[in-house]
PDB file of C-alpha atoms in Angstrom:
ATOM      1  CA  UNK A   1      62.935 176.087 145.919  1.00  0.00           C
ATOM      2  CA  UNK A   2      66.057 174.367 144.839  1.00  0.00           C
ATOM      3  CA  UNK A   3      67.189 173.360 141.387  1.00  0.00           C
ATOM      4  CA  UNK A   4      67.855 169.653 141.174  1.00  0.00           C
ATOM      5  CA  UNK A   5      71.451 168.953 140.705  1.00  0.00           C
ATOM      6  CA  UNK A   6      71.206 166.704 136.948  1.00  0.00           C
ATOM      7  CA  UNK A   7      73.529 164.916 134.798  1.00  0.00           C
ATOM      8  CA  UNK A   8      72.825 164.618 130.491  1.00  0.00           C
ATOM      9  CA  UNK A   9      73.723 162.657 127.974  1.00  0.00           C
ATOM     10  CA  UNK A  10      73.243 162.868 123.923  1.00  0.00           C
ATOM     11  CA  UNK A  11      71.978 160.063 121.634  1.00  0.00           C
ATOM     12  CA  UNK A  12      70.985 159.796 118.237  1.00  0.00           C
ATOM     13  CA  UNK A  13      67.059 159.985 118.347  1.00  0.00           C
ATOM     14  CA  UNK A  14      66.698 160.848 122.325  1.00  0.00           C
ATOM     15  CA  UNK A  15      68.805 163.171 124.961  1.00  0.00           C
ATOM     16  CA  UNK A  16      68.487 161.893 128.483  1.00  0.00           C
ATOM     17  CA  UNK A  17      68.475 164.037 131.933  1.00  0.00           C
ATOM     18  CA  UNK A  18      68.721 162.551 135.111  1.00  0.00           C
ATOM     19  CA  UNK A  19      67.697 164.275 138.261  1.00  0.00           C
ATOM     20  CA  UNK A  20      69.752 163.276 140.941  1.00  0.00           C
ATOM     21  CA  UNK A  21      66.990 163.653 143.443  1.00  0.00           C
ATOM     22  CA  UNK A  22      66.624 160.555 146.326  1.00  0.00           C
ATOM     23  CA  UNK A  23      63.545 159.871 147.780  1.00  0.00           C
ATOM     24  CA  UNK A  24      61.364 162.045 145.605  1.00  0.00           C
ATOM     25  CA  UNK A  25      57.820 162.608 145.659  1.00  0.00           C
ATOM     26  CA  UNK A  26      55.212 164.489 144.109  1.00  0.00           C
ATOM     27  CA  UNK A  27      57.129 164.531 140.988  1.00  0.00           C
ATOM     28  CA  UNK A  28      56.253 166.597 137.826  1.00  0.00           C
ATOM     29  CA  UNK A  29      57.505 166.515 134.606  1.00  0.00           C
ATOM     30  CA  UNK A  30      56.028 168.517 131.979  1.00  0.00           C
ATOM     31  CA  UNK A  31      57.412 168.313 127.934  1.00  0.00           C
ATOM     32  CA  UNK A  32      57.528 171.056 125.911  1.00  0.00           C
ATOM     33  CA  UNK A  33      58.606 171.649 122.143  1.00  0.00           C
ATOM     34  CA  UNK A  34      61.506 173.548 123.315  1.00  0.00           C
ATOM     35  CA  UNK A  35      61.713 173.384 127.288  1.00  0.00           C
ATOM     36  CA  UNK A  36      60.732 171.177 129.845  1.00  0.00           C
ATOM     37  CA  UNK A  37      60.273 171.570 133.680  1.00  0.00           C
ATOM     38  CA  UNK A  38      60.848 169.345 136.386  1.00  0.00           C
ATOM     39  CA  UNK A  39      59.466 169.647 139.843  1.00  0.00           C
ATOM     40  CA  UNK A  40      59.430 167.596 143.329  1.00  0.00           C
ATOM     41  CA  UNK A  41      59.590 167.230 146.856  1.00  0.00           C
ATOM     42  CA  UNK A  42      62.508 165.508 148.627  1.00  0.00           C
ATOM     43  CA  UNK A  43      63.746 163.689 151.839  1.00  0.00           C
ATOM     44  CA  UNK A  44      62.375 163.977 155.236  1.00  0.00           C
ATOM     45  CA  UNK A  45      62.085 168.014 155.180  1.00  0.00           C
ATOM     46  CA  UNK A  46      60.012 167.759 151.880  1.00  0.00           C
ATOM     47  CA  UNK A  47      62.883 169.793 150.253  1.00  0.00           C
ATOM     48  CA  UNK A  48      61.101 171.661 147.030  1.00  0.00           C
ATOM     49  CA  UNK A  49      63.004 171.045 143.828  1.00  0.00           C
ATOM     50  CA  UNK A  50      62.438 172.670 140.328  1.00  0.00           C
ATOM     51  CA  UNK A  51      64.223 173.111 137.174  1.00  0.00           C
ATOM     52  CA  UNK A  52      63.118 174.446 134.213  1.00  0.00           C
ATOM     53  CA  UNK A  53      65.355 174.130 131.056  1.00  0.00           C
ATOM     54  CA  UNK A  54      65.085 176.057 127.746  1.00  0.00           C
ATOM     55  CA  UNK A  55      66.591 173.350 125.304  1.00  0.00           C
ATOM     56  CA  UNK A  56      68.844 173.163 122.651  1.00  0.00           C
ATOM     57  CA  UNK A  57      66.789 171.606 120.121  1.00  0.00           C
ATOM     58  CA  UNK A  58      63.244 170.717 119.894  1.00  0.00           C
ATOM     59  CA  UNK A  59      61.648 167.497 121.127  1.00  0.00           C
ATOM     60  CA  UNK A  60      58.538 165.291 120.598  1.00  0.00           C
ATOM     61  CA  UNK A  61      56.491 165.795 124.038  1.00  0.00           C
ATOM     62  CA  UNK A  62      54.007 163.155 123.459  1.00  0.00           C
ATOM     63  CA  UNK A  63      56.972 160.695 122.820  1.00  0.00           C
ATOM     64  CA  UNK A  64      59.362 162.024 125.878  1.00  0.00           C
ATOM     65  CA  UNK A  65      58.884 159.925 129.412  1.00  0.00           C
ATOM     66  CA  UNK A  66      60.224 160.297 132.694  1.00  0.00           C
ATOM     67  CA  UNK A  67      60.824 157.251 135.562  1.00  0.00           C
ATOM     68  CA  UNK A  68      61.284 157.924 138.659  1.00  0.00           C
ATOM     69  CA  UNK A  69      63.452 155.246 141.022  1.00  0.00           C
ATOM     70  CA  UNK A  70      64.487 156.084 144.905  1.00  0.00           C
ATOM     71  CA  UNK A  71      67.686 157.830 143.782  1.00  0.00           C
ATOM     72  CA  UNK A  72      66.653 159.927 140.726  1.00  0.00           C
ATOM     73  CA  UNK A  73      64.441 160.707 138.133  1.00  0.00           C
ATOM     74  CA  UNK A  74      65.576 159.752 134.480  1.00  0.00           C
ATOM     75  CA  UNK A  75      63.655 161.750 132.036  1.00  0.00           C
ATOM     76  CA  UNK A  76      64.140 160.695 128.474  1.00  0.00           C
ATOM     77  CA  UNK A  77      63.576 163.708 126.013  1.00  0.00           C
ATOM     78  CA  UNK A  78      62.791 162.232 122.417  1.00  0.00           C
ATOM     79  CA  UNK A  79      64.613 164.401 119.898  1.00  0.00           C
ATOM     80  CA  UNK A  80      62.137 166.365 116.838  1.00  0.00           C
ATOM     81  CA  UNK A  81      65.241 165.303 114.648  1.00  0.00           C
ATOM     82  CA  UNK A  82      66.639 162.416 115.459  1.00  0.00           C
ATOM     83  CA  UNK A  83      70.288 162.289 113.951  1.00  0.00           C
ATOM     84  CA  UNK A  84      71.108 165.549 115.047  1.00  0.00           C
ATOM     85  CA  UNK A  85      73.691 165.942 117.844  1.00  0.00           C
ATOM     86  CA  UNK A  86      73.281 167.899 121.073  1.00  0.00           C
ATOM     87  CA  UNK A  87      76.370 170.041 122.159  1.00  0.00           C
ATOM     88  CA  UNK A  88      74.851 170.733 125.359  1.00  0.00           C
ATOM     89  CA  UNK A  89      71.298 170.768 126.632  1.00  0.00           C
ATOM     90  CA  UNK A  90      70.410 174.275 127.282  1.00  0.00           C
ATOM     91  CA  UNK A  91      69.424 176.714 124.583  1.00  0.00           C
ATOM     92  CA  UNK A  92      71.752 179.256 126.146  1.00  0.00           C
ATOM     93  CA  UNK A  93      75.654 178.901 126.041  1.00  0.00           C
ATOM     94  CA  UNK A  94      75.384 180.205 130.221  1.00  0.00           C
ATOM     95  CA  UNK A  95      76.729 177.059 132.774  1.00  0.00           C
ATOM     96  CA  UNK A  96      73.983 175.959 134.900  1.00  0.00           C
ATOM     97  CA  UNK A  97      75.659 175.208 138.079  1.00  0.00           C
ATOM     98  CA  UNK A  98      73.255 172.607 138.914  1.00  0.00           C
ATOM     99  CA  UNK A  99      73.952 170.769 135.301  1.00  0.00           C
ATOM    100  CA  UNK A 100      76.878 168.308 134.281  1.00  0.00           C
ATOM    101  CA  UNK A 101      77.662 166.129 131.522  1.00  0.00           C
ATOM    102  CA  UNK A 102      76.817 162.267 132.699  1.00  0.00           C
ATOM    103  CA  UNK A 103      80.404 160.660 131.248  1.00  0.00           C
ATOM    104  CA  UNK A 104      79.885 157.230 132.298  1.00  0.00           C
ATOM    105  CA  UNK A 105      76.748 157.646 129.691  1.00  0.00           C
ATOM    106  CA  UNK A 106      78.300 159.914 126.958  1.00  0.00           C
ATOM    107  CA  UNK A 107      78.993 158.341 123.455  1.00  0.00           C
ATOM    108  CA  UNK A 108      80.299 160.670 120.518  1.00  0.00           C
ATOM    109  CA  UNK A 109      77.338 158.641 118.009  1.00  0.00           C
ATOM    110  CA  UNK A 110      77.921 160.803 115.241  1.00  0.00           C
ATOM    111  CA  UNK A 111      81.323 159.750 114.485  1.00  0.00           C
ATOM    112  CA  UNK A 112      80.099 156.323 113.808  1.00  0.00           C
ATOM    113  CA  UNK A 113      81.604 156.305 110.143  1.00  0.00           C
ATOM    114  CA  UNK A 114      84.940 154.590 109.398  1.00  0.00           C
ATOM    115  CA  UNK A 115      86.831 157.758 108.609  1.00  0.00           C
ATOM    116  CA  UNK A 116      85.819 159.915 111.458  1.00  0.00           C
ATOM    117  CA  UNK A 117      86.935 157.214 113.963  1.00  0.00           C
ATOM    118  CA  UNK A 118      89.383 159.145 116.793  1.00  0.00           C
ATOM    119  CA  UNK A 119      92.478 157.833 117.073  1.00  0.00           C
ATOM    120  CA  UNK A 120      92.069 155.644 120.609  1.00  0.00           C
ATOM    121  CA  UNK A 121      88.870 154.094 118.604  1.00  0.00           C
ATOM    122  CA  UNK A 122      91.474 153.310 115.325  1.00  0.00           C
ATOM    123  CA  UNK A 123      94.174 152.168 117.858  1.00  0.00           C
ATOM    124  CA  UNK A 124      91.872 149.903 120.119  1.00  0.00           C
ATOM    125  CA  UNK A 125      90.214 148.509 116.470  1.00  0.00           C
ATOM    126  CA  UNK A 126      93.854 147.703 115.392  1.00  0.00           C
ATOM    127  CA  UNK A 127      94.599 146.125 118.346  1.00  0.00           C
ATOM    128  CA  UNK A 128      91.419 144.007 118.504  1.00  0.00           C
ATOM    129  CA  UNK A 129      92.207 143.008 114.890  1.00  0.00           C
ATOM    130  CA  UNK A 130      95.222 142.128 115.132  1.00  0.00           C
ATOM    131  CA  UNK A 131      94.527 138.888 117.852  1.00  0.00           C
ATOM    132  CA  UNK A 132      96.873 136.985 119.553  1.00  0.00           C
ATOM    133  CA  UNK A 133      97.729 134.064 117.405  1.00  0.00           C
ATOM    134  CA  UNK A 134     100.160 135.582 115.000  1.00  0.00           C
ATOM    135  CA  UNK A 135     101.682 137.003 117.587  1.00  0.00           C
ATOM    136  CA  UNK A 136     105.407 135.658 118.354  1.00  0.00           C
ATOM    137  CA  UNK A 137     105.545 133.390 121.563  1.00  0.00           C
ATOM    138  CA  UNK A 138     107.898 135.376 123.709  1.00  0.00           C
ATOM    139  CA  UNK A 139     106.801 133.475 126.760  1.00  0.00           C
ATOM    140  CA  UNK A 140     108.674 130.365 125.418  1.00  0.00           C
ATOM    141  CA  UNK A 141     111.685 132.197 124.456  1.00  0.00           C
ATOM    142  CA  UNK A 142     112.958 133.072 127.924  1.00  0.00           C
ATOM    143  CA  UNK A 143     111.945 129.735 129.524  1.00  0.00           C
ATOM    144  CA  UNK A 144     115.600 128.397 129.462  1.00  0.00           C
ATOM    145  CA  UNK A 145     117.094 131.139 131.416  1.00  0.00           C
ATOM    146  CA  UNK A 146     114.566 132.274 133.835  1.00  0.00           C
ATOM    147  CA  UNK A 147     116.326 131.367 136.764  1.00  0.00           C
ATOM    148  CA  UNK A 148     118.441 134.723 136.074  1.00  0.00           C
ATOM    149  CA  UNK A 149     115.809 136.691 136.136  1.00  0.00           C
ATOM    150  CA  UNK A 150     115.742 138.539 139.478  1.00  0.00           C
ATOM    151  CA  UNK A 151     112.324 139.423 139.443  1.00  0.00           C
ATOM    152  CA  UNK A 152     111.275 135.995 140.454  1.00  0.00           C
ATOM    153  CA  UNK A 153     113.249 135.884 143.444  1.00  0.00           C
ATOM    154  CA  UNK A 154     111.486 135.592 146.704  1.00  0.00           C
ATOM    155  CA  UNK A 155     111.414 138.928 148.590  1.00  0.00           C
ATOM    156  CA  UNK A 156     112.636 139.361 151.786  1.00  0.00           C
ATOM    157  CA  UNK A 157     109.523 139.683 154.636  1.00  0.00           C
ATOM    158  CA  UNK A 158     109.339 143.309 155.386  1.00  0.00           C
ATOM    159  CA  UNK A 159     109.689 143.964 159.365  1.00  0.00           C
TER     160      UNK A 159
END
């Protein structure tokens, strides 16, 4: 019995946990108010996987779902308290070696208000609002003497 490798991410009203198990069979997912259980068999050797997670917050078991694909099983845990951020998936702070954060899907949704934007968001927003039209046309300024620009010379062929 192995714990399946999983990635998770937090959203405003749900927490998503993706168990990275290829060719899973006999998938069982049991949702409880404060924990959930995952088990399946996978591969040609029918490797048994089992994970039990004591959750950081409560979920709504009736509204929680899972979906199996050939590559993984994605579980959507519906939060009992939407809008409450989960800093971690598990109740305990102890690190689970089978669990990691899904950074591709992670989003700090609770910082949606204006003053809480991270400095990067402020910077990219500033860049977007500047637009290209009101910037001076730098290309045109150099056209008269681009023959002196050594970057445009043909590079010698590499031997």
